[in-house]
């Protein structure tokens, strides 16, 4: 029995040894040096890989360290001759090989002039693709441009490059797959064009890489890549999806003046040095989800047409959107954005950047919004800070609405549920009537509407008394002037409300609910019960005849004092003068803005209670309005809150 167990254990170990992958040094030992004879044999005996004729140079050590050697010269010549003379495109497979010395990849392409008749080597379809990917009008040179054209695909999976890789000034008609490649020296692909997929996923670039002035017409992948040197993609254009996610960038990453037509995914990356997108264009989404920025990121003078997603990103330095242009479709999602150092700042144009910053929900983003608001206040961008605070309160109102409407029926009418109602109501009033203290223009428009409405109402009650022995009716001039002034002020205010607020109809509905029901009810009762009091032929309003100047009347009450000495100072306002209609505007201005050119009040003798109620109603609205106005001014004008306090 023991012998049987021993035999089974040995078999199991042998099986495990067979199935387990070989270590790296074992793989290297399996590689042999590529010789000219072996190279010629592979050229003469093509293999089918993925349905394509391929020169298979995988699993070799290719020694190009001596540029003057016979192998070096014939290596490029033999491959170039084979690819040039083949009727069908030939793919090159260098997977799992070690290429020692500088690798002039562009010498393996077919060197051609663009703009003249292309070589007969290329098929009609290939010529059409060449003209599509590299039109002659793109050249800035006077002479015909020369470029190295690769007809077939290139594979560098797990390939090790010990020297410099030069693939500049090249046009690749088929895909380049270099997953897991190790590039130990400089990589040059500058001024190259890629017609099909480019995949450098899981590669390691130990030195600088240069993809300057490149054009990518298909999907581009640099996933899980380690960039140890400077990464240069400046002045490049990406027509399709690009994926740079799950990568590490140790030095400067430059995408200056690059154009991104489709989505660009930079999620889960770590940038240990500067990231530059200056003067770049983003026509689709730009994703930085869960990305860490340890140094500055700049989007100066960039153009954004869609979402810039910074969800759960970590910011340790400046994120600069100075002079960036955002279309109406653009937005910056900052949900979960963490300010992980005291130097972390988000910079943008005053009164612009705040419009485009958004979070998708309030829960979990209170700290994010607080940091952003503090960020803009420290930069003295009060408008942007207020705009974010307005967005925060909108999310809070939405949260309260959900709590109220989604509460189970067992909890309805409980104290906790009922306490949410006044919170929701007051918060929505502040949002609709002033954008939560951030929109001074909207607040002034509401004040002007209130002044115009109550002025016409007081004028009507005071000057139109048809149900008495000698009816008092305003003349045609007063009717025309009051109608025109009321319609003009109200129309301008409504137009401004539509311009300045996001929900104009809801704002107008809210204003109507505050202004119309109570005054309409009181006015209806006044005219229904008629006039049965003394001094029916005298105005209800009196003015202080001792002064006529512009004053701040914060402590003024709407009814004249009862002390006889003051009655000598207050006289009835004048009727039937061409300017007498202005007195009613002055009275409403006193009640709403607490400012006036003359102190006009209600008389204290034989005053109907309904008229007094209507005036007190306007005065109370004026107190609430002036509190809201001062609060808004203190939030929108730096330093004014201190002045108001003193």
XYZ file of C-alpha atoms in Angstrom:
646
model
C 0.000 0.000 0.000
C 2.806 2.421 0.839
C 4.448 1.704 -2.519
C 1.208 2.514 -4.342
C 0.877 5.830 -2.519
C 4.515 6.643 -3.275
C 3.967 5.959 -7.000
C 0.815 8.110 -7.051
C 2.684 10.983 -5.325
C 5.494 10.834 -7.913
C 2.936 10.878 -10.785
C 1.160 13.827 -9.247
C 4.420 15.798 -8.937
C 5.324 15.022 -12.555
C 1.922 16.199 -13.744
C 2.168 19.422 -11.746
C 5.668 20.063 -13.080
C 4.387 19.588 -16.631
C 1.374 21.857 -16.207
C 3.032 24.703 -14.329
C 4.458 27.531 -16.508
C 8.206 27.722 -16.843
C 10.027 30.538 -15.088
C 11.384 33.447 -17.078
C 14.952 32.167 -17.156
C 13.745 28.818 -18.491
C 11.980 30.589 -21.329
C 15.087 32.550 -22.151
C 17.109 29.353 -22.307
C 14.723 28.019 -24.954
C 15.453 30.948 -27.272
C 18.147 30.541 -29.901
C 19.960 33.195 -31.885
C 18.462 34.128 -35.210
C 20.873 33.606 -38.101
C 20.577 34.667 -41.718
C 19.980 31.031 -42.729
C 17.157 30.640 -40.229
C 15.740 34.016 -41.298
C 15.790 32.987 -44.962
C 14.147 29.695 -44.116
C 11.281 31.495 -42.325
C 10.891 33.860 -45.274
C 10.766 30.932 -47.692
C 8.372 28.940 -45.511
C 5.601 31.252 -44.419
C 3.132 30.095 -41.782
C -0.544 30.815 -41.413
C -1.368 32.700 -38.231
C -4.916 33.954 -37.787
C -5.480 33.292 -41.467
C -2.607 35.531 -42.619
C 0.731 34.707 -44.227
C 3.318 35.388 -41.529
C 7.080 35.495 -41.213
C 7.378 33.861 -37.810
C 10.406 35.201 -35.920
C 9.078 34.462 -32.451
C 11.185 32.972 -29.632
C 14.539 34.136 -31.010
C 17.390 36.309 -29.855
C 17.868 38.849 -32.637
C 21.235 40.539 -32.294
C 21.236 43.991 -33.938
C 23.758 45.528 -31.557
C 26.417 45.870 -34.276
C 24.909 48.134 -36.938
C 27.858 47.473 -39.301
C 27.579 43.704 -39.201
C 26.459 41.688 -42.201
C 23.537 40.261 -40.238
C 22.240 43.723 -39.384
C 22.301 44.889 -43.012
C 20.791 41.743 -44.485
C 18.189 41.404 -41.737
C 16.344 44.534 -42.855
C 17.008 43.905 -46.559
C 15.713 40.328 -46.624
C 12.507 41.144 -44.726
C 11.913 44.289 -46.768
C 12.386 42.432 -50.053
C 9.995 39.702 -48.943
C 7.238 42.113 -47.896
C 7.688 44.245 -51.024
C 7.492 41.375 -53.510
C 4.707 39.391 -51.883
C 1.378 39.422 -53.653
C -0.484 39.416 -50.342
C 0.455 41.390 -47.218
C 2.912 39.568 -44.971
C 2.612 39.814 -41.207
C 5.671 39.872 -38.945
C 5.645 38.013 -35.644
C 8.422 38.871 -33.148
C 6.549 37.563 -30.099
C 8.594 36.330 -27.130
C 11.850 37.341 -28.825
C 14.731 39.419 -27.526
C 15.850 42.136 -29.909
C 19.296 43.342 -28.886
C 20.564 46.720 -30.018
C 18.702 49.474 -31.844
C 15.739 48.220 -33.870
C 14.979 50.289 -37.009
C 11.428 49.052 -37.436
C 10.652 51.691 -40.059
C 13.225 50.100 -42.379
C 11.017 47.026 -42.657
C 8.261 49.025 -44.311
C 7.901 49.848 -48.013
C 9.360 53.298 -48.500
C 7.043 55.239 -50.814
C 6.215 58.725 -51.977
C 2.719 59.917 -51.117
C 0.893 62.084 -53.613
C 2.362 60.473 -56.729
C 1.508 57.115 -58.301
C 1.927 54.486 -55.596
C 3.978 51.365 -56.161
C 2.302 48.520 -58.044
C 2.965 46.410 -54.974
C -0.145 47.854 -53.339
C -3.562 46.613 -54.313
C -6.342 49.005 -55.274
C -7.906 48.645 -51.831
C -4.573 49.304 -50.132
C -3.980 52.389 -52.242
C -7.404 53.701 -51.260
C -6.608 53.056 -47.590
C -3.230 54.760 -47.926
C -4.848 57.850 -49.413
C -7.451 57.773 -46.641
C -4.988 57.446 -43.786
C -2.281 59.692 -45.194
C -3.631 62.182 -47.745
C -0.956 64.232 -49.513
C -2.565 67.505 -48.407
C -1.600 66.721 -44.810
C 2.056 67.269 -45.646
C 3.532 70.621 -44.731
C 6.595 70.056 -46.894
C 6.902 71.408 -50.415
C 8.338 68.157 -51.748
C 6.478 64.873 -51.965
C 6.325 63.227 -48.503
C 8.060 59.888 -47.986
C 6.711 57.353 -45.556
C 7.315 53.720 -44.616
C 4.213 51.657 -45.299
C 3.511 48.358 -43.509
C 1.050 46.198 -45.376
C 0.752 43.413 -42.811
C 0.225 43.245 -39.080
C 2.996 43.326 -36.477
C 3.144 41.236 -33.326
C 5.501 41.946 -30.427
C 3.782 40.021 -27.628
C 6.206 39.671 -24.675
C 9.051 40.904 -26.870
C 12.075 42.457 -25.149
C 13.753 45.455 -26.817
C 17.131 46.209 -25.282
C 17.927 49.128 -27.573
C 16.126 52.015 -29.197
C 13.012 51.260 -31.246
C 12.513 53.582 -34.218
C 9.195 53.326 -36.056
C 8.840 56.997 -36.937
C 7.355 58.282 -40.195
C 5.448 55.070 -40.772
C 1.987 54.080 -41.938
C 0.579 50.842 -40.542
C -2.299 49.445 -42.582
C -2.865 46.531 -40.202
C -2.850 46.094 -36.445
C 0.106 46.321 -34.072
C -0.113 43.983 -31.095
C 2.632 44.362 -28.490
C 1.021 43.130 -25.281
C 3.495 42.445 -22.520
C 6.377 44.007 -24.446
C 9.458 45.224 -22.553
C 11.001 48.387 -24.021
C 14.251 49.090 -22.216
C 15.254 52.101 -24.297
C 13.707 55.002 -26.183
C 10.656 54.259 -28.361
C 9.953 56.439 -31.410
C 6.660 56.297 -33.271
C 6.476 60.030 -33.999
C 4.677 61.164 -37.135
C 3.148 57.728 -37.690
C -0.319 56.651 -38.805
C -2.190 53.624 -37.513
C -5.024 52.299 -39.666
C -6.014 49.398 -37.420
C -5.925 48.467 -33.745
C -2.881 49.343 -31.657
C -2.439 47.315 -28.474
C 0.486 47.854 -26.059
C -1.347 46.504 -23.007
C 0.780 45.259 -20.080
C 3.902 46.698 -21.692
C 6.766 48.319 -19.799
C 8.457 51.432 -21.213
C 11.661 51.988 -19.272
C 12.659 55.144 -21.175
C 10.953 57.971 -23.008
C 8.375 57.178 -25.660
C 7.486 59.490 -28.535
C 4.112 59.297 -30.281
C 4.160 62.952 -31.296
C 2.129 63.915 -34.402
C 0.525 60.480 -34.665
C -2.888 59.641 -36.035
C -4.826 56.643 -34.685
C -7.759 55.574 -36.857
C -8.808 52.553 -34.769
C -8.967 51.470 -31.138
C -5.825 52.254 -29.164
C -4.955 50.272 -26.030
C -2.277 51.014 -23.441
C -3.898 49.144 -20.541
C -1.905 48.110 -17.453
C 1.215 49.765 -18.850
C 4.148 51.100 -16.844
C 5.548 54.327 -18.307
C 8.862 54.978 -16.547
C 10.048 57.785 -18.813
C 8.478 60.823 -20.472
C 5.325 59.952 -22.396
C 4.731 62.181 -25.423
C 1.458 61.969 -27.372
C 1.335 65.668 -28.216
C -0.300 66.846 -31.455
C -1.861 63.417 -31.976
C -5.379 62.512 -33.060
C -7.464 59.552 -31.895
C -10.435 58.668 -34.096
C -11.746 55.762 -31.994
C -11.781 54.566 -28.387
C -8.501 54.876 -26.515
C -7.834 52.917 -23.330
C -4.969 54.027 -21.099
C -6.542 52.632 -17.912
C -4.857 50.767 -15.038
C -1.460 52.237 -15.914
C 1.334 54.021 -14.053
C 3.017 57.176 -15.387
C 6.218 58.018 -13.544
C 7.257 61.109 -15.503
C 5.599 63.866 -17.516
C 2.724 62.771 -19.740
C 2.082 65.159 -22.622
C -1.104 65.229 -24.735
C -0.781 68.888 -25.751
C -2.900 69.830 -28.798
C -4.234 66.302 -29.145
C -7.721 65.530 -30.470
C -9.954 62.797 -29.046
C -12.923 61.976 -31.279
C -14.342 59.115 -29.198
C -14.136 58.125 -25.536
C -10.735 58.376 -23.847
C -10.384 56.110 -20.813
C -7.657 57.035 -18.286
C -9.326 55.345 -15.304
C -7.479 53.694 -12.402
C -4.195 55.329 -13.418
C -1.461 56.765 -11.216
C 0.281 59.938 -12.400
C 3.411 60.632 -10.400
C 4.345 63.654 -12.500
C 2.576 66.318 -14.555
C -0.231 65.465 -16.946
C -0.705 67.972 -19.780
C -3.812 68.287 -21.959
C -3.260 71.940 -22.897
C -5.069 73.055 -26.077
C -6.531 69.586 -26.583
C -10.018 68.758 -27.870
C -12.374 66.201 -26.343
C -15.400 65.481 -28.507
C -16.601 62.586 -26.351
C -16.216 61.355 -22.779
C -12.936 61.665 -20.904
C -12.722 59.188 -18.019
C -10.486 59.537 -14.953
C -12.438 57.237 -12.637
C -10.459 56.314 -9.498
C -7.305 57.925 -10.894
C -4.587 59.410 -8.667
C -2.932 62.703 -9.629
C 0.172 63.392 -7.569
C 1.280 66.440 -9.598
C -0.340 69.182 -11.665
C -2.907 68.404 -14.338
C -3.561 71.114 -16.894
C -6.426 71.519 -19.349
C -5.508 75.086 -20.277
C -7.192 76.315 -23.481
C -8.740 72.886 -24.016
C -12.115 72.170 -25.634
C -14.628 69.820 -24.004
C -17.816 68.684 -25.687
C -18.953 65.931 -23.322
C -18.400 64.410 -19.899
C -15.121 64.690 -17.995
C -15.517 62.025 -15.332
C -13.405 62.483 -12.188
C -15.444 60.100 -10.066
C -13.503 58.819 -7.027
C -10.310 60.425 -8.336
C -7.573 61.491 -5.881
C -6.177 64.986 -6.270
C -2.899 65.912 -4.587
C -2.052 69.025 -6.595
C -3.621 71.511 -8.997
C -6.218 70.586 -11.588
C -6.206 73.513 -13.991
C -9.085 74.275 -16.402
C -7.982 77.861 -17.099
C -9.320 79.276 -20.392
C -10.961 75.942 -21.185
C -14.033 76.056 -23.412
C -17.043 73.944 -22.483
C -19.969 73.358 -24.805
C -23.511 73.154 -23.332
C -23.216 69.337 -23.471
C -20.063 69.308 -21.369
C -19.897 68.570 -17.653
C -17.350 67.585 -14.997
C -18.438 64.747 -12.724
C -16.703 65.176 -9.370
C -18.617 62.548 -7.391
C -16.254 61.088 -4.827
C -13.382 63.407 -5.818
C -10.903 63.483 -2.926
C -8.660 66.441 -2.059
C -5.845 64.409 -0.527
C -3.444 67.236 0.307
C -3.452 70.876 1.291
C -2.068 71.752 -2.149
C -5.015 70.163 -3.959
C -6.930 72.794 -5.929
C -9.345 72.920 -8.842
C -8.835 76.009 -10.984
C -11.046 77.388 -13.732
C -12.468 80.562 -15.195
C -14.523 82.611 -12.753
C -18.292 82.318 -13.255
C -17.772 79.523 -15.807
C -16.197 76.492 -14.172
C -18.884 76.228 -11.496
C -21.589 75.760 -14.137
C -20.076 72.502 -15.332
C -19.117 70.806 -12.062
C -21.693 68.226 -10.977
C -22.193 65.331 -8.599
C -24.786 62.630 -9.174
C -26.141 62.489 -5.627
C -25.751 64.194 -2.257
C -25.230 61.056 -0.179
C -21.522 60.343 0.036
C -20.585 63.640 -1.632
C -21.087 66.121 1.212
C -17.322 66.288 1.787
C -16.664 66.625 -1.943
C -19.010 69.593 -2.260
C -17.672 71.174 0.919
C -14.111 70.887 -0.399
C -15.091 72.337 -3.773
C -16.958 75.246 -2.181
C -14.017 75.944 0.126
C -11.683 75.648 -2.868
C -13.455 78.367 -4.856
C -13.938 80.637 -1.860
C -10.201 80.463 -1.160
C -9.631 81.483 -4.793
C -12.178 84.342 -4.320
C -14.394 82.822 -7.008
C -17.546 83.550 -5.013
C -19.925 83.015 -7.930
C -18.631 79.500 -8.561
C -18.710 78.639 -4.860
C -22.325 79.858 -4.612
C -23.295 77.941 -7.712
C -21.980 74.719 -6.178
C -23.777 75.481 -2.947
C -26.973 75.948 -4.963
C -26.440 72.548 -6.606
C -25.838 71.014 -3.196
C -29.114 72.357 -1.852
C -30.956 71.168 -4.959
C -29.669 67.681 -4.242
C -30.735 68.088 -0.616
C -34.239 69.110 -1.717
C -34.378 66.070 -3.985
C -33.256 63.889 -1.092
C -35.987 65.326 1.147
C -38.577 64.774 -1.587
C -37.601 61.119 -1.835
C -37.785 60.719 1.945
C -41.260 62.276 1.998
C -42.713 60.388 -0.963
C -41.079 57.007 -0.378
C -41.894 56.735 3.317
C -43.944 53.670 4.196
C -47.586 54.302 5.106
C -46.960 53.256 8.705
C -44.622 56.244 9.225
C -46.777 58.860 7.479
C -48.122 61.552 9.857
C -45.526 60.656 12.477
C -43.509 63.499 13.981
C -40.382 62.537 12.039
C -42.256 62.563 8.742
C -44.111 65.795 9.491
C -40.856 67.575 10.436
C -39.599 67.017 6.889
C -42.441 69.055 5.354
C -41.357 72.533 6.583
C -37.735 71.717 5.741
C -38.696 70.720 2.208
C -41.004 73.716 1.771
C -38.554 76.356 3.042
C -35.658 74.884 1.080
C -37.654 74.853 -2.164
C -38.786 78.441 -1.586
C -35.166 79.534 -1.170
C -34.201 77.632 -4.328
C -37.020 79.017 -6.460
C -36.974 82.603 -5.191
C -33.234 83.220 -5.305
C -31.309 80.077 -6.209
C -30.519 79.640 -2.518
C -29.041 83.088 -2.107
C -26.860 82.973 -5.215
C -28.887 84.838 -7.862
C -29.186 88.518 -7.075
C -30.680 89.320 -10.498
C -33.517 86.870 -9.932
C -34.191 88.368 -6.517
C -34.314 91.927 -7.884
C -36.745 90.801 -10.589
C -39.052 89.343 -7.955
C -38.845 92.547 -5.925
C -39.722 94.700 -8.934
C -42.684 92.440 -9.734
C -43.884 92.773 -6.134
C -43.564 96.559 -6.192
C -45.448 96.853 -9.493
C -48.229 94.471 -8.433
C -48.944 96.042 -5.035
C -48.592 99.577 -6.419
C -51.371 98.952 -8.938
C -53.457 97.241 -6.249
C -53.139 100.154 -3.777
C -53.807 102.652 -6.550
C -56.952 100.750 -7.515
C -58.267 100.554 -3.937
C -57.441 104.186 -3.221
C -58.547 105.818 -6.479
C -61.440 103.601 -7.615
C -64.492 103.914 -5.315
C -67.599 103.545 -7.467
C -70.089 102.546 -4.712
C -70.377 105.897 -2.928
C -72.662 108.894 -3.435
C -70.000 110.732 -5.413
C -67.955 107.971 -7.153
C -64.180 108.400 -7.266
C -62.756 107.102 -10.540
C -59.192 107.682 -11.854
C -58.864 109.678 -15.044
C -57.773 108.210 -18.365
C -54.204 109.457 -18.033
C -53.678 107.658 -14.689
C -55.196 104.451 -16.056
C -52.894 104.506 -19.085
C -49.782 105.369 -17.076
C -50.417 102.741 -14.379
C -51.214 100.070 -16.968
C -48.126 100.778 -19.061
C -45.791 100.999 -16.064
C -47.172 97.811 -14.520
C -47.013 95.801 -17.751
C -43.529 97.092 -18.576
C -42.019 96.328 -15.184
C -43.720 92.953 -14.929
C -42.806 91.906 -18.478
C -39.162 92.847 -18.043
C -39.037 90.973 -14.752
C -40.596 87.847 -16.264
C -38.165 87.919 -19.184
C -35.271 88.235 -16.747
C -36.613 85.325 -14.693
C -36.648 83.133 -17.799
C -33.070 84.156 -18.526
C -31.646 83.881 -15.018
C -33.226 80.742 -13.576
C -33.262 77.061 -14.475
C -36.960 76.556 -13.626
C -38.754 79.746 -14.658
C -42.256 78.281 -14.674
C -41.921 76.876 -11.177
C -40.497 80.195 -10.003
C -43.442 82.105 -11.502
C -45.865 79.624 -9.948
C -44.232 80.138 -6.564
C -44.409 83.937 -6.957
C -48.072 83.688 -7.922
C -48.872 81.577 -4.854
C -47.195 84.150 -2.587
C -48.578 87.295 -4.280
C -52.063 86.502 -5.601
C -54.349 84.518 -3.262
C -54.308 86.714 -0.121
C -54.366 90.139 -1.898
C -57.060 88.916 -4.319
C -59.213 87.679 -1.432
C -58.822 90.907 0.557
C -59.511 93.120 -2.477
C -62.612 91.089 -3.331
C -63.931 91.489 0.221
C -63.245 95.246 0.168
C -65.309 95.798 -2.964
C -67.980 93.269 -1.942
C -68.848 94.894 1.393
C -68.585 98.454 0.016
C -67.452 101.597 1.800
C -69.257 102.505 5.019
C -66.787 104.587 6.982
C -65.961 108.248 7.473
C -63.534 110.145 5.244
C -64.768 108.239 2.183
C -63.689 111.086 -0.092
C -60.120 111.227 1.250
C -57.102 109.131 0.323
C -56.004 106.353 2.642
C -52.343 107.363 2.313
C -50.472 110.207 3.939
C -46.963 111.515 3.487
C -44.451 113.107 5.800
C -44.281 116.652 4.536
C -41.172 117.501 6.578
C -38.712 115.844 4.158
C -38.376 114.676 0.579
C -35.146 112.786 0.163
C -33.850 109.285 -0.467
C -33.795 107.349 2.802
C -33.207 103.882 4.201
C -36.420 102.965 6.035
C -35.627 99.619 7.639
C -37.443 100.415 10.888
C -40.434 102.159 9.322
C -43.937 100.768 9.957
C -46.693 101.178 7.344
C -49.186 103.157 9.535
C -48.602 106.707 10.751
C -48.074 107.284 14.531
C -51.079 108.194 16.719
C -49.277 111.020 18.546
C -51.005 114.320 17.593
C -47.696 116.078 17.010
C -46.904 113.696 14.175
C -50.312 114.228 12.568
C -49.299 117.786 11.850
C -46.385 116.420 9.780
C -48.365 113.813 7.820
C -50.679 115.145 5.143
C -52.867 113.290 2.604
C -51.108 112.551 -0.652
C -52.205 114.676 -3.571
C -54.692 113.367 -6.144
C -55.222 114.383 -9.734
C -51.662 115.440 -10.357
C -49.720 114.076 -13.304
C -47.157 112.554 -10.961
C -49.474 111.444 -8.163
C -49.404 107.794 -9.384
C -45.739 107.674 -8.337
C -46.820 107.866 -4.670
C -48.124 104.294 -4.814
C -44.851 103.077 -6.256
C -43.057 104.982 -3.511
C -45.210 103.303 -0.857
C -44.542 99.807 -2.270
C -40.847 100.613 -2.591
C -40.836 101.530 1.108
C -42.505 98.262 2.069
C -40.471 95.918 -0.160
C -36.963 97.391 -0.485
C -37.211 99.534 2.689
C -36.045 102.497 0.602
C -37.970 105.578 -0.495
C -37.935 109.195 -1.601
C -40.731 110.102 0.768
C -42.197 108.541 3.898
C -45.698 107.492 2.798
C -47.917 105.596 5.227
C -51.541 104.678 5.903
C -53.602 107.145 7.878
C -54.587 106.026 11.392
C -58.163 107.426 11.448
C -61.198 105.697 9.933
C -59.050 103.098 8.252
C -60.855 99.925 7.120
C -59.313 96.820 8.669
C -59.121 94.973 5.343
C -56.945 97.708 3.827
C -54.716 97.694 6.886
C -54.453 93.886 6.614
C -53.429 94.120 2.959
C -50.741 96.702 3.723
C -49.420 94.741 6.655
C -49.293 91.639 4.444
C -47.112 93.482 1.956
C -44.956 94.881 4.731
C -44.356 91.382 6.180
C -43.441 90.101 2.734
C -41.057 93.051 2.504
C -39.355 92.086 5.777
C -38.822 88.540 4.536
C -37.675 89.889 1.182
C -35.114 92.289 2.635
C -33.709 89.506 4.841
C -33.343 87.290 1.769
C -31.857 90.197 -0.190
C -29.249 91.041 2.455
C -28.362 87.354 2.830
C -27.923 87.043 -0.928
C -25.831 90.204 -1.149
C -23.589 89.041 1.677
C -22.977 85.765 -0.185
C -22.385 87.283 -3.605
C -20.301 90.347 -2.723
C -17.109 89.570 -0.735
C -16.827 91.586 2.452
C -20.408 92.872 2.360
C -21.466 90.506 5.127
C -19.027 92.258 7.467
C -20.379 95.669 6.420
C -23.952 94.535 7.032
C -22.947 93.227 10.448
C -21.459 96.571 11.491
